[in-house]
Coordinates of C-alpha atoms and ligand atoms in Angstrom, one line a residue:
X1 CA 99.0 94.0 111.1
X2 CA 98.7 90.5 112.9
X3 CA 99.3 87.7 110.3
X4 CA 99.5 90.3 107.3
X5 CA 101.7 89.3 104.6
X6 CA 104.1 92.0 103.7
X7 CA 106.6 92.8 101.2
X8 CA 108.8 95.5 102.5
X9 CA 111.5 96.8 99.9
X10 CA 114.6 98.7 101.2
X11 CA 113.9 96.9 104.5
X12 CA 117.4 97.4 105.7
X13 CA 117.1 101.2 105.4
X14 CA 116.9 103.7 107.9
X15 CA 112.7 104.1 107.7
X16 CA 112.1 100.5 106.5
X17 CA 114.2 98.8 109.3
X18 CA 112.2 100.4 112.1
X19 CA 109.1 99.6 110.0
X20 CA 110.0 96.0 109.9
X21 CA 110.8 95.6 113.6
X22 CA 107.2 97.4 114.4
X23 CA 105.4 95.0 111.8
X24 CA 107.2 91.9 113.3
X25 CA 106.2 93.0 116.9
X26 CA 102.6 93.5 115.6
X27 CA 102.8 90.0 114.3
X28 CA 103.1 90.4 110.7
X29 CA 104.5 88.1 108.4
X30 CA 107.2 89.8 106.5
X31 CA 109.1 89.5 103.1
X32 CA 112.1 91.8 104.0
X33 CA 114.1 92.7 100.8
X34 CA 117.0 94.9 100.2
X35 CA 120.1 95.5 97.9
X36 CA 122.4 95.4 101.1
X37 CA 122.6 91.7 102.2
X38 CA 124.9 92.5 105.4
X39 CA 122.4 95.0 106.7
X40 CA 119.4 92.8 105.7
X41 CA 121.1 90.1 107.7
X42 CA 121.7 92.2 110.7
X43 CA 117.9 93.1 110.5
X44 CA 116.8 89.7 110.3
X45 CA 118.8 88.8 113.4
X46 CA 116.4 91.5 115.4
X47 CA 113.2 89.8 114.0
X48 CA 111.1 86.7 114.9
X49 CA 112.6 84.0 112.7
X50 CA 109.3 82.3 112.3
X51 CA 107.5 85.0 110.5
X52 CA 110.3 86.5 108.4
X53 CA 111.6 85.8 104.9
X54 CA 114.8 87.6 103.6
X55 CA 115.6 88.3 100.1
X56 CA 118.7 90.1 98.9
X57 CA 117.4 91.6 95.8
X58 CA 117.9 94.6 93.5
X59 CA 114.6 96.3 92.6
X60 CA 115.9 97.5 89.3
X61 CA 116.5 93.8 88.1
X62 CA 113.7 92.0 86.7
X63 CA 114.8 88.5 87.8
X64 CA 115.0 89.8 91.4
X65 CA 111.8 91.0 91.4
X66 CA 110.3 87.9 90.3
X67 CA 112.2 86.1 93.0
X68 CA 110.9 88.5 95.6
X69 CA 107.3 87.6 94.8
X70 CA 107.8 83.9 94.1
X71 CA 109.6 83.6 97.3
X72 CA 106.9 85.5 99.6
X73 CA 104.3 83.3 97.8
X74 CA 106.2 80.1 98.5
X75 CA 106.6 81.1 102.2
X76 CA 103.1 82.9 103.0
X77 CA 100.9 81.8 100.3
X78 CA 99.6 85.3 99.4
X79 CA 100.6 89.0 99.5
X80 CA 98.4 91.4 101.7
X81 CA 100.6 94.6 101.5
X82 CA 103.5 95.7 99.3
X83 CA 105.3 98.5 100.7
X84 CA 107.9 100.2 98.4
X85 CA 110.3 102.0 100.4
X86 CA 113.7 101.3 98.6
X87 CA 115.1 104.5 97.2
X88 CA 118.1 106.6 96.4
X89 CA 118.7 110.5 96.6
X90 CA 121.2 112.1 94.3
X91 CA 121.5 115.7 95.9
X92 CA 123.5 118.0 93.8
X93 CA 123.6 120.8 90.7
X94 CA 121.5 119.1 88.0
X95 CA 123.7 120.2 85.4
X96 CA 126.4 118.5 86.9
X97 CA 124.7 115.1 87.2
X98 CA 125.5 112.3 84.4
X99 CA 122.7 110.3 82.7
X100 CA 123.5 107.3 84.6
X101 CA 122.7 108.8 88.0
X102 CA 119.3 110.4 86.7
X103 CA 118.3 107.0 85.0
X104 CA 119.4 104.9 88.1
X105 CA 117.0 107.2 90.4
X106 CA 114.1 106.7 88.1
X107 CA 114.7 102.7 88.1
X108 CA 114.8 102.6 91.7
X109 CA 112.4 105.4 92.8
X110 CA 110.0 104.8 90.0
X111 CA 110.6 101.9 87.8
X112 CA 111.2 99.5 90.7
X113 CA 108.0 100.1 92.6
X114 CA 105.7 100.1 89.3
X115 CA 107.1 96.9 88.2
X116 CA 107.0 95.2 91.5
X117 CA 103.3 96.5 92.1
X118 CA 102.5 94.8 88.6
X119 CA 104.1 91.7 89.8
X120 CA 101.9 91.4 93.0
X121 CA 98.7 92.5 91.4
X122 CA 97.7 89.1 89.8
X123 CA 97.8 87.6 93.3
X124 CA 96.0 90.5 95.1
X125 CA 93.3 90.5 92.4
X126 CA 92.6 86.8 92.8
X127 CA 92.5 87.4 96.4
X128 CA 90.2 90.4 95.9
X129 CA 92.1 92.4 98.4
X130 CA 95.5 94.0 99.0
X131 CA 97.2 97.1 99.9
X132 CA 100.0 98.8 97.8
X133 CA 101.9 101.6 99.9
X134 CA 104.5 103.8 98.1
X135 CA 106.8 105.8 100.1
X136 CA 106.9 109.5 98.5
X137 CA 108.4 112.7 99.6
X138 CA 107.4 116.0 100.4
X139 CA 109.6 116.5 97.3
X140 CA 107.2 114.6 95.1
X141 CA 104.8 117.7 95.5
X142 CA 107.1 120.7 95.9
X143 CA 110.0 120.5 93.4
X144 CA 113.1 121.5 95.4
X145 CA 116.2 123.3 93.8
X146 CA 119.1 120.7 93.9
X147 CA 117.3 117.8 94.2
X148 CA 115.6 117.7 90.5
X149 CA 115.9 114.1 89.6
X150 CA 114.8 112.9 93.1
X151 CA 111.9 115.4 93.0
X152 CA 111.0 114.3 89.3
X153 CA 111.0 110.6 90.5
X154 CA 108.7 111.3 93.5
X155 CA 106.2 113.2 91.3
X156 CA 106.0 110.5 89.1
X157 CA 105.6 108.0 91.9
X158 CA 102.8 110.1 93.4
X159 CA 101.2 110.3 89.9
X160 CA 101.6 106.4 89.4
X161 CA 99.8 105.9 93.0
X162 CA 97.0 108.2 92.5
X163 CA 96.1 106.8 88.8
X164 CA 96.5 103.1 90.1
X165 CA 94.3 104.2 93.2
X166 CA 91.5 105.3 90.6
X167 CA 92.1 102.2 88.4
X168 CA 91.7 99.6 91.4
X169 CA 88.9 101.4 93.0
X170 CA 86.5 98.5 92.6
X171 CA 89.0 95.6 93.2
X172 CA 89.3 95.5 97.0
X173 CA 92.9 96.7 96.5
X174 CA 93.8 100.1 98.0
X175 CA 96.8 102.1 97.0
X176 CA 98.4 104.7 99.7
X177 CA 101.1 107.7 98.9
X178 CA 103.1 108.1 102.0
X179 CA 105.3 111.4 101.8
X180 CA 107.8 111.9 104.7
X181 CA 109.6 115.2 105.1
X182 CA 113.2 114.9 105.7
X183 CA 114.2 112.1 107.9
X184 CA 117.5 111.4 109.7
X185 CA 118.7 108.4 107.6
X186 CA 121.8 107.5 105.2
X187 CA 120.0 108.3 101.9
X188 CA 120.9 111.8 103.0
X189 CA 124.6 112.4 102.1
X190 CA 126.9 114.5 104.3
X191 CA 126.4 117.2 102.0
X192 CA 122.7 117.2 102.7
X193 CA 123.1 117.3 106.4
X194 CA 125.3 120.4 106.1
X195 CA 122.8 121.9 103.8
X196 CA 119.9 121.0 106.0
X197 CA 121.8 122.5 108.8
X198 CA 122.5 125.7 107.2
X199 CA 118.9 126.3 106.0
X200 CA 117.5 125.2 109.3
X201 CA 115.4 122.2 107.6
X202 CA 113.8 120.2 110.1
X203 CA 114.5 116.5 110.1
X204 CA 112.4 113.7 111.6
X205 CA 113.7 110.6 113.3
X206 CA 113.3 107.5 111.5
X207 CA 111.3 105.7 114.4
X208 CA 108.6 108.5 114.5
X209 CA 108.2 108.1 110.8
X210 CA 108.0 104.5 110.8
X211 CA 105.1 104.7 113.3
X212 CA 103.2 107.5 111.2
X213 CA 103.7 105.1 108.2
X214 CA 102.1 102.1 110.0
X215 CA 99.2 104.4 111.2
X216 CA 98.5 105.5 107.7
X217 CA 98.4 102.1 106.5
X218 CA 96.2 100.9 109.2
X219 CA 93.7 103.5 108.2
X220 CA 94.2 103.1 104.5
X221 CA 94.5 106.5 104.0
X222 CA 94.9 107.5 100.1
X223 CA 97.7 110.1 100.6
X224 CA 99.4 111.4 103.5
X225 CA 101.8 114.2 104.1
X226 CA 103.9 114.2 107.0
X227 CA 105.1 116.9 109.0
X228 CA 103.7 120.6 109.7
X229 CA 104.2 123.1 107.8
X230 CA 105.7 121.0 105.0
X231 CA 102.0 119.6 104.6
X232 CA 100.7 122.9 104.2
X233 CA 103.1 123.9 101.6
X234 CA 102.2 121.0 99.6
X235 CA 98.7 122.4 99.3
X236 CA 99.9 126.0 98.8
X237 CA 102.6 125.0 96.1
X238 CA 99.6 123.1 94.5
X239 CA 97.5 126.2 93.9
X240 CA 100.2 129.1 94.3
X241 CA 103.4 127.8 93.0
X242 CA 104.7 131.4 92.8
X243 CA 104.4 131.9 96.6
X244 CA 106.7 128.9 97.1
X245 CA 109.1 130.0 94.4
X246 CA 109.5 133.2 96.4
X247 CA 109.5 131.6 99.9
X248 CA 112.1 129.2 98.9
X249 CA 114.6 131.7 96.8
X250 CA 116.7 132.7 99.8
X251 CA 116.8 129.2 101.2
X252 CA 117.8 127.6 97.7
X253 CA 120.8 130.2 97.3
X254 CA 122.1 129.4 100.7
X255 CA 122.0 125.7 99.6
X256 CA 123.5 126.1 96.3
X257 CA 127.0 125.9 97.8
X258 CA 126.6 122.6 99.5
X259 CA 125.0 121.2 96.3
X260 CA 127.9 122.4 94.4
X261 CA 130.3 120.6 96.6
X262 CA 128.7 117.0 95.4
X263 CA 131.1 115.2 92.8
X264 CA 129.7 115.2 89.6
X265 CA 130.0 111.6 89.4
X266 CA 128.3 110.6 92.7
X267 CA 125.0 110.2 93.7
X268 CA 124.8 112.7 96.4
Ligands
LIG301 N1 115.3 110.2 104.7 C1 114.7 111.2 104.2 O1 115.0 112.2 104.3 C2 113.3 110.9 103.4 C3 112.5 111.7 103.4 C4 111.2 111.6 102.4 C5 111.2 110.4 101.8 N2 112.1 109.5 102.1 C6 111.9 108.0 101.3 O2 111.8 107.1 102.4 C7 112.3 105.8 101.6 C8 113.2 105.1 102.5 O3 114.3 106.1 102.8 P1 115.5 106.0 104.0 O4 115.4 107.4 104.4 O5 115.0 104.8 104.9 O6 116.9 105.7 103.2 P2 117.8 104.6 103.3 O7 118.2 104.4 104.8 O8 119.0 104.9 102.4 O9 117.1 103.4 102.8 C9 116.8 103.1 101.6 C10 117.2 101.5 101.4 O10 117.1 101.0 100.1 C11 118.1 100.3 99.6 N3 118.4 100.3 97.9 C12 118.9 101.3 97.3 N4 119.0 100.8 96.1 C13 118.3 99.6 96.1 C14 118.2 98.9 95.1 N5 118.2 98.9 93.8 N6 117.2 97.7 95.2 C15 116.8 97.4 96.6 N7 117.1 98.1 97.7 C16 117.7 99.3 97.2 C17 119.3 101.0 100.3 O11 120.3 100.1 100.2 P3 121.9 101.0 100.3 O12 122.0 101.5 101.4 O13 123.0 100.0 99.9 O14 121.8 102.0 99.0 C18 118.7 101.1 101.7 O15 118.9 100.1 102.5 C19 112.8 106.2 100.4 O16 111.9 105.9 99.3 C20 113.0 107.6 100.3 O17 113.2 108.3 99.2 C21 113.2 109.5 102.8

């Protein structure tokens, strides 16, 4: 990763902040961006000042996305890798979720990455090289009860990644879709943690996941599903969804009471 010019969204978050520290240790040049200015500042303090550009930005806003790209180009003169890691996860009963929550989920998890990708493509096409890395989820291949909006957004991100990868096949630009299973970060509300414990859902540590993401970026893998047996269930669900319907029914019933506890107007 030495000297690679990387834009990292959601950089102040649990997974991406570890990514930033590892990439920084590798000698990458980073534009770290996040909506959370205070947390971004704290992260910046742990990174080498010479190689880091900090941009407080909301990836849901066009003017902020433009600023991310402009400031990266001004500082580093090019963009080698875009890592779309910002995201939100509104856990809860779908019937109780309001339009704003559902819309916001798509704005941040799908449209933000799509628009930011489009914004960096002219630079990457002119360079004849680049790498788009979209952080998905197991839930982007297996639709999970009580995560309907989140699952739908990650399915969309996966479809976008696959189509764009094929479209860019002859350009020198690669597209990777990396799907972690559950990870111990603040994207998961206390209700999700309580549910995960009740149904014995395995949760990975963000540090481990960040390292797996870097390994996948290095190999330029097209798609990567982290964790076993989740990676196997992704394959089974693609071919025999009925098996997964039956296998998850009991777990979904157990999880229901935690989803019902979530207030209709919060994001999880
Ligand atoms: N943790 C998991 O269980 C898990 C599993 C599979 C996939 N993932 C994916 O991994 C990625 C990273 O998640 P994480 O677990 O590290 O979550 P996280 O700790 O909540 O980090 C996400 C970061 O994105 C920021 N963000 C939210 N809305 C934004 C916006 N409009 N513009 C810019 N930044 C925004 C968040 O800021 P605030 O804190 O202020 O909201 C936060 O700093 C996400 O795409 C997530 O879907 C996570």
